mmCIF file of C-alpha atoms in Angstrom:
data_model
loop_
_atom_site.group_PDB
_atom_site.id
_atom_site.type_symbol
_atom_site.label_atom_id
_atom_site.label_comp_id
_atom_site.label_asym_id
_atom_site.label_seq_id
_atom_site.Cartn_x
_atom_site.Cartn_y
_atom_site.Cartn_z
ATOM 1 C CA MET A 1 50.439 61.751 42.000
ATOM 2 C CA GLY A 2 51.954 61.575 38.170
ATOM 3 C CA LEU A 3 52.667 57.595 38.653
ATOM 4 C CA LEU A 4 48.974 57.358 40.214
ATOM 5 C CA PHE A 5 47.509 59.238 37.250
ATOM 6 C CA TRP A 6 49.717 56.852 34.879
ATOM 7 C CA GLU A 7 48.405 53.565 36.411
ATOM 8 C CA ASP A 8 44.674 54.870 35.833
ATOM 9 C CA GLU A 9 45.595 55.349 32.326
ATOM 10 C CA VAL A 10 46.916 52.277 31.677
ATOM 11 C CA ASP A 11 43.958 50.594 33.713
ATOM 12 C CA HIS A 12 41.728 52.623 31.776
ATOM 13 C CA LYS A 13 43.227 51.464 28.585
ATOM 14 C CA LEU A 14 43.620 47.903 29.501
ATOM 15 C CA GLN A 15 39.687 47.635 30.280
ATOM 16 C CA ALA A 16 38.877 49.514 26.850
ATOM 17 C CA LEU A 17 41.167 46.715 24.881
ATOM 18 C CA GLU A 18 39.125 44.313 27.205
ATOM 19 C CA ALA A 19 36.013 45.434 26.065
ATOM 20 C CA GLN A 20 37.218 45.666 22.625
ATOM 21 C CA PHE A 21 38.866 41.765 22.784
ATOM 22 C CA LYS A 22 35.167 40.869 24.000
ATOM 23 C CA GLU A 23 33.731 42.550 21.263
ATOM 24 C CA LEU A 24 35.842 40.776 18.728
ATOM 25 C CA ASP A 25 34.822 37.734 20.345
ATOM 26 C CA PHE A 26 31.364 37.866 20.072
ATOM 27 C CA THR A 27 31.533 39.365 16.528
ATOM 28 C CA LYS A 28 33.825 36.221 15.502
ATOM 29 C CA ASP A 29 30.771 33.711 17.250
ATOM 30 C CA ASN A 30 28.267 35.523 15.262
ATOM 31 C CA LEU A 31 30.237 35.137 12.143
ATOM 32 C CA THR A 32 31.235 31.502 12.916
ATOM 33 C CA GLN A 33 27.506 30.589 13.575
ATOM 34 C CA LYS A 34 26.427 32.218 10.437
ATOM 35 C CA PHE A 35 28.989 30.447 8.215
ATOM 36 C CA GLU A 36 28.125 27.176 10.021
ATOM 37 C CA HIS A 37 24.682 27.496 9.400
ATOM 38 C CA HIS A 38 25.119 28.644 6.066
ATOM 39 C CA SER A 39 27.342 25.570 5.151
ATOM 40 C CA LYS A 40 24.404 23.651 6.480
ATOM 41 C CA THR A 41 22.203 25.186 4.181
ATOM 42 C CA LEU A 42 24.096 24.826 1.390
ATOM 43 C CA ALA A 43 25.066 20.635 2.200
ATOM 44 C CA ASN A 44 21.540 20.409 2.686
ATOM 45 C CA GLN A 45 20.384 22.172 -0.861
ATOM 46 C CA ALA A 46 22.976 19.746 -2.304
ATOM 47 C CA ALA A 47 21.743 16.517 -0.674
ATOM 48 C CA GLN A 48 18.277 17.614 -1.990
ATOM 49 C CA ASP A 49 19.669 18.450 -5.127
ATOM 50 C CA GLU A 50 21.475 14.790 -5.218
ATOM 51 C CA LEU A 51 18.285 13.203 -4.192
ATOM 52 C CA TRP A 52 16.256 14.741 -6.783
ATOM 53 C CA THR A 53 18.521 13.961 -9.506
ATOM 54 C CA ALA A 54 18.747 10.184 -8.310
ATOM 55 C CA VAL A 55 14.745 10.102 -8.453
ATOM 56 C CA LEU A 56 14.358 11.456 -11.798
ATOM 57 C CA SER A 57 16.971 8.978 -13.206
ATOM 58 C CA PHE A 58 15.702 6.084 -12.244
ATOM 59 C CA LYS A 59 16.071 3.040 -14.535
ATOM 60 C CA PHE A 60 13.457 1.179 -13.391
ATOM 61 C CA THR A 61 10.870 -0.370 -15.776
ATOM 62 C CA PRO A 62 7.476 0.539 -15.284
ATOM 63 C CA MET A 63 6.349 -2.358 -13.327
ATOM 64 C CA GLU A 64 9.370 -1.884 -11.191
ATOM 65 C CA LEU A 65 8.597 1.604 -10.683
ATOM 66 C CA ASN A 66 4.550 0.588 -9.927
ATOM 67 C CA ILE A 67 6.149 -1.623 -7.376
ATOM 68 C CA LEU A 68 8.164 0.876 -5.412
ATOM 69 C CA TYR A 69 5.452 3.523 -5.698
ATOM 70 C CA SER A 70 3.130 0.643 -4.194
ATOM 71 C CA TYR A 71 5.287 0.993 -1.357
ATOM 72 C CA VAL A 72 5.740 4.299 -0.850
ATOM 73 C CA ILE A 73 2.128 5.251 -0.783
ATOM 74 C CA GLU A 74 1.142 2.671 1.946
ATOM 75 C CA VAL A 75 4.071 3.970 4.235
ATOM 76 C CA LEU A 76 2.954 7.299 3.824
ATOM 77 C CA ILE A 77 -0.724 6.493 4.280
ATOM 78 C CA ARG A 78 0.216 4.436 7.299
ATOM 79 C CA LEU A 79 2.262 7.230 9.134
ATOM 80 C CA HIS A 80 -0.690 9.710 8.483
ATOM 81 C CA THR A 81 -3.514 7.544 9.940
ATOM 82 C CA ARG A 82 -1.222 6.305 13.022
ATOM 83 C CA VAL A 83 -1.008 10.127 13.560
ATOM 84 C CA LEU A 84 -4.541 10.903 13.358
ATOM 85 C CA GLU A 85 -5.352 8.135 15.507
ATOM 86 C CA LYS A 86 -2.998 9.691 18.157
ATOM 87 C CA LEU A 87 -4.667 13.150 17.271
ATOM 88 C CA PRO A 88 -8.331 12.566 16.814
ATOM 89 C CA ASP A 89 -9.450 16.087 17.478
ATOM 90 C CA LEU A 90 -7.211 17.362 14.751
ATOM 91 C CA MET A 91 -8.366 14.848 11.740
ATOM 92 C CA ARG A 92 -10.326 17.781 9.987
ATOM 93 C CA GLY A 93 -7.263 19.773 10.328
ATOM 94 C CA LEU A 94 -4.862 17.174 9.114
ATOM 95 C CA PRO A 95 -6.315 15.766 6.137
ATOM 96 C CA THR A 96 -3.287 14.891 4.617
ATOM 97 C CA LEU A 97 0.174 14.086 5.141
ATOM 98 C CA ALA A 98 1.809 17.085 3.614
ATOM 99 C CA SER A 99 -0.518 19.252 6.247
ATOM 100 C CA ILE A 100 0.775 17.087 8.986
ATOM 101 C CA LEU A 101 4.751 17.893 7.527
ATOM 102 C CA ARG A 102 3.557 21.692 7.180
ATOM 103 C CA ARG A 103 1.701 22.316 10.753
ATOM 104 C CA LYS A 104 4.305 20.260 12.723
ATOM 105 C CA VAL A 105 6.703 22.996 12.546
ATOM 106 C CA LYS A 106 4.967 25.519 14.507
ATOM 107 C CA ASN A 107 2.655 22.860 16.275
ATOM 108 C CA LYS A 108 4.605 21.211 19.175
ATOM 109 C CA ARG A 109 1.704 18.634 20.036
ATOM 110 C CA ILE A 110 1.950 18.026 16.173
ATOM 111 C CA ARG A 111 5.680 17.492 16.101
ATOM 112 C CA VAL A 112 5.630 15.463 19.318
ATOM 113 C CA VAL A 113 3.295 12.916 18.110
ATOM 114 C CA TRP A 114 4.583 12.775 14.493
ATOM 115 C CA GLU A 115 8.026 12.279 16.159
ATOM 116 C CA SER A 116 6.980 9.245 18.119
ATOM 117 C CA VAL A 117 4.960 8.017 15.041
ATOM 118 C CA LEU A 118 8.531 7.852 13.351
ATOM 119 C CA GLU A 119 10.057 6.384 15.977
ATOM 120 C CA GLU A 120 7.437 3.532 16.314
ATOM 121 C CA HIS A 121 8.178 2.540 12.879
ATOM 122 C CA GLY A 122 12.140 3.096 12.952
ATOM 123 C CA MET A 123 11.940 6.080 10.425
ATOM 124 C CA GLN A 124 13.918 9.338 10.530
ATOM 125 C CA GLU A 125 12.942 12.773 8.905
ATOM 126 C CA GLY A 126 15.606 11.825 6.125
ATOM 127 C CA ASP A 127 13.490 8.713 4.700
ATOM 128 C CA ILE A 128 10.326 10.938 4.839
ATOM 129 C CA THR A 129 12.174 13.851 2.727
ATOM 130 C CA ALA A 130 13.355 10.804 0.312
ATOM 131 C CA LEU A 131 10.122 8.763 0.204
ATOM 132 C CA CYS A 132 8.058 12.179 -0.255
ATOM 133 C CA THR A 133 10.528 12.949 -3.284
ATOM 134 C CA PHE A 134 10.166 9.803 -4.946
ATOM 135 C CA PHE A 135 6.084 10.388 -4.729
ATOM 136 C CA VAL A 136 6.057 14.034 -6.254
ATOM 137 C CA ALA A 137 8.387 13.013 -8.784
ATOM 138 C CA HIS A 138 6.481 9.949 -9.767
ATOM 139 C CA GLY A 139 2.597 9.548 -8.144
ATOM 140 C CA ASN A 140 1.209 11.301 -11.502
ATOM 141 C CA LYS A 141 2.361 8.121 -13.558
ATOM 142 C CA ALA A 142 2.383 5.259 -10.924
ATOM 143 C CA GLU A 143 -0.106 2.659 -10.317
ATOM 144 C CA HIS A 144 -0.692 0.919 -6.836
ATOM 145 C CA TYR A 145 -0.296 -3.030 -6.532
ATOM 146 C CA ILE A 146 -1.636 -4.692 -4.125
ATOM 147 C CA ALA A 147 0.678 -7.325 -2.110
ATOM 148 C CA LYS A 148 -0.244 -10.263 -4.061
ATOM 149 C CA VAL A 149 0.577 -8.787 -7.150
ATOM 150 C CA ARG A 150 4.055 -7.325 -6.122
ATOM 151 C CA GLN A 151 5.248 -10.608 -4.905
ATOM 152 C CA MET A 152 3.850 -12.323 -8.232
ATOM 153 C CA TYR A 153 6.567 -9.779 -10.042
ATOM 154 C CA ILE A 154 8.855 -9.432 -7.854
ATOM 155 C CA LYS A 155 10.193 -12.049 -5.310
ATOM 156 C CA ASP A 156 13.053 -9.839 -3.562
ATOM 157 C CA VAL A 157 12.500 -6.285 -3.946
ATOM 158 C CA ASN A 158 15.046 -5.389 -1.361
ATOM 159 C CA PHE A 159 17.804 -6.439 -3.547
ATOM 160 C CA MET A 160 16.115 -4.897 -6.532
ATOM 161 C CA ILE A 161 16.464 -1.376 -4.433
ATOM 162 C CA THR A 162 20.114 -2.149 -3.443
ATOM 163 C CA ASN A 163 21.188 -3.098 -6.671
ATOM 164 C CA MET A 164 19.775 -0.181 -8.815
ATOM 165 C CA VAL A 165 19.425 2.770 -6.277
ATOM 166 C CA LYS A 166 22.477 4.280 -5.473
ATOM 167 C CA ASN A 167 21.344 7.406 -3.922
ATOM 168 C CA GLN A 168 22.081 6.118 0.096
ATOM 169 C CA ALA A 169 19.315 8.757 1.393
ATOM 170 C CA LEU A 170 16.592 7.202 -1.304
ATOM 171 C CA GLN A 171 18.100 3.775 -0.868
ATOM 172 C CA ASP A 172 17.586 3.993 3.035
ATOM 173 C CA GLY A 173 14.255 5.412 2.826
ATOM 174 C CA LEU A 174 12.861 2.821 0.009
ATOM 175 C CA LEU A 175 14.332 0.067 2.003
ATOM 176 C CA LYS A 176 12.616 1.255 5.315
ATOM 177 C CA ALA A 177 9.499 1.600 3.309
ATOM 178 C CA VAL A 178 9.323 -2.090 2.594
ATOM 179 C CA GLN A 179 10.695 -3.151 5.865
ATOM 180 C CA VAL A 180 7.611 -1.065 7.342
ATOM 181 C CA ILE A 181 4.818 -2.589 5.394
ATOM 182 C CA GLU A 182 6.281 -6.203 5.327
ATOM 183 C CA LYS A 183 6.641 -5.978 9.242
ATOM 184 C CA GLY A 184 2.806 -5.118 9.272
ATOM 185 C CA LYS A 185 2.021 -7.920 6.765
ATOM 186 C CA ALA A 186 3.177 -10.260 9.036
ATOM 187 C CA VAL A 187 2.090 -9.002 12.113
ATOM 188 C CA ARG A 188 -1.281 -8.992 10.569
ATOM 189 C CA ALA A 189 -0.669 -12.689 9.289
ATOM 190 C CA SER A 190 0.191 -13.636 12.532
ATOM 191 C CA GLU A 191 -3.034 -12.425 14.032
ATOM 192 C CA GLU A 192 -5.422 -13.588 11.856
ATOM 193 C CA GLN A 193 -3.892 -17.131 12.789
ATOM 194 C CA LYS A 194 -3.919 -16.441 16.005
ATOM 195 C CA SER A 195 -7.855 -15.885 15.764
ATOM 196 C CA SER A 196 -8.335 -18.709 13.531
ATOM 197 C CA LEU A 197 -6.818 -21.006 15.999
ATOM 198 C CA GLU A 198 -8.957 -19.582 19.059
ATOM 199 C CA GLU A 199 -12.166 -20.025 16.837
ATOM 200 C CA LEU A 200 -11.165 -23.557 16.318
ATOM 201 C CA ILE A 201 -10.627 -24.335 20.156
ATOM 202 C CA PRO A 202 -13.732 -24.161 21.341
ATOM 203 C CA SER A 203 -15.137 -26.196 18.727
ATOM 204 C CA ALA A 204 -12.899 -29.057 19.201
ATOM 205 C CA LYS A 205 -13.508 -29.105 23.026
ATOM 206 C CA SER A 206 -16.922 -29.726 22.430
#
């Protein structure tokens, strides 16, 4: 009887210890998750601070800054336009790119379309963060140059960016903006050439 009581007591204590260990494990996991989240938040904040420092410490001439701004504003407009093409019923509710960035957080439909548009253009959220930071910092004083004017001033804008922009996130975003706009120009030129040839072919036959 005494032995049985002792075994029950030991079993009870073991169960109690097991429950305590489970609770400690849960607390540890919870603290680990909070720490990881806090670390990510701090890392993101540090990256954002570095980005702002890079954007505000540009050594570009006003003309070079205008050329970069032109690519940035054109690609941001293109992304906004593309989202509206996919969500025509939400056009009035998404008047700006900022409204898309704001509403996609809680609206899954907008978020899915936004992500698909970024994928179409080979871009990532980090690129948009960099470009929007650039726009906020310089948009009030920069001017837009059309493509022909840009080419007159700078022959190789990619070299200018890689040579002068040392912040990797900003460099990647600007290079991506140039790539998207130049690729769009090449596609349009090809389509215009094809259209011209199609117009010429019937007249040649006649």
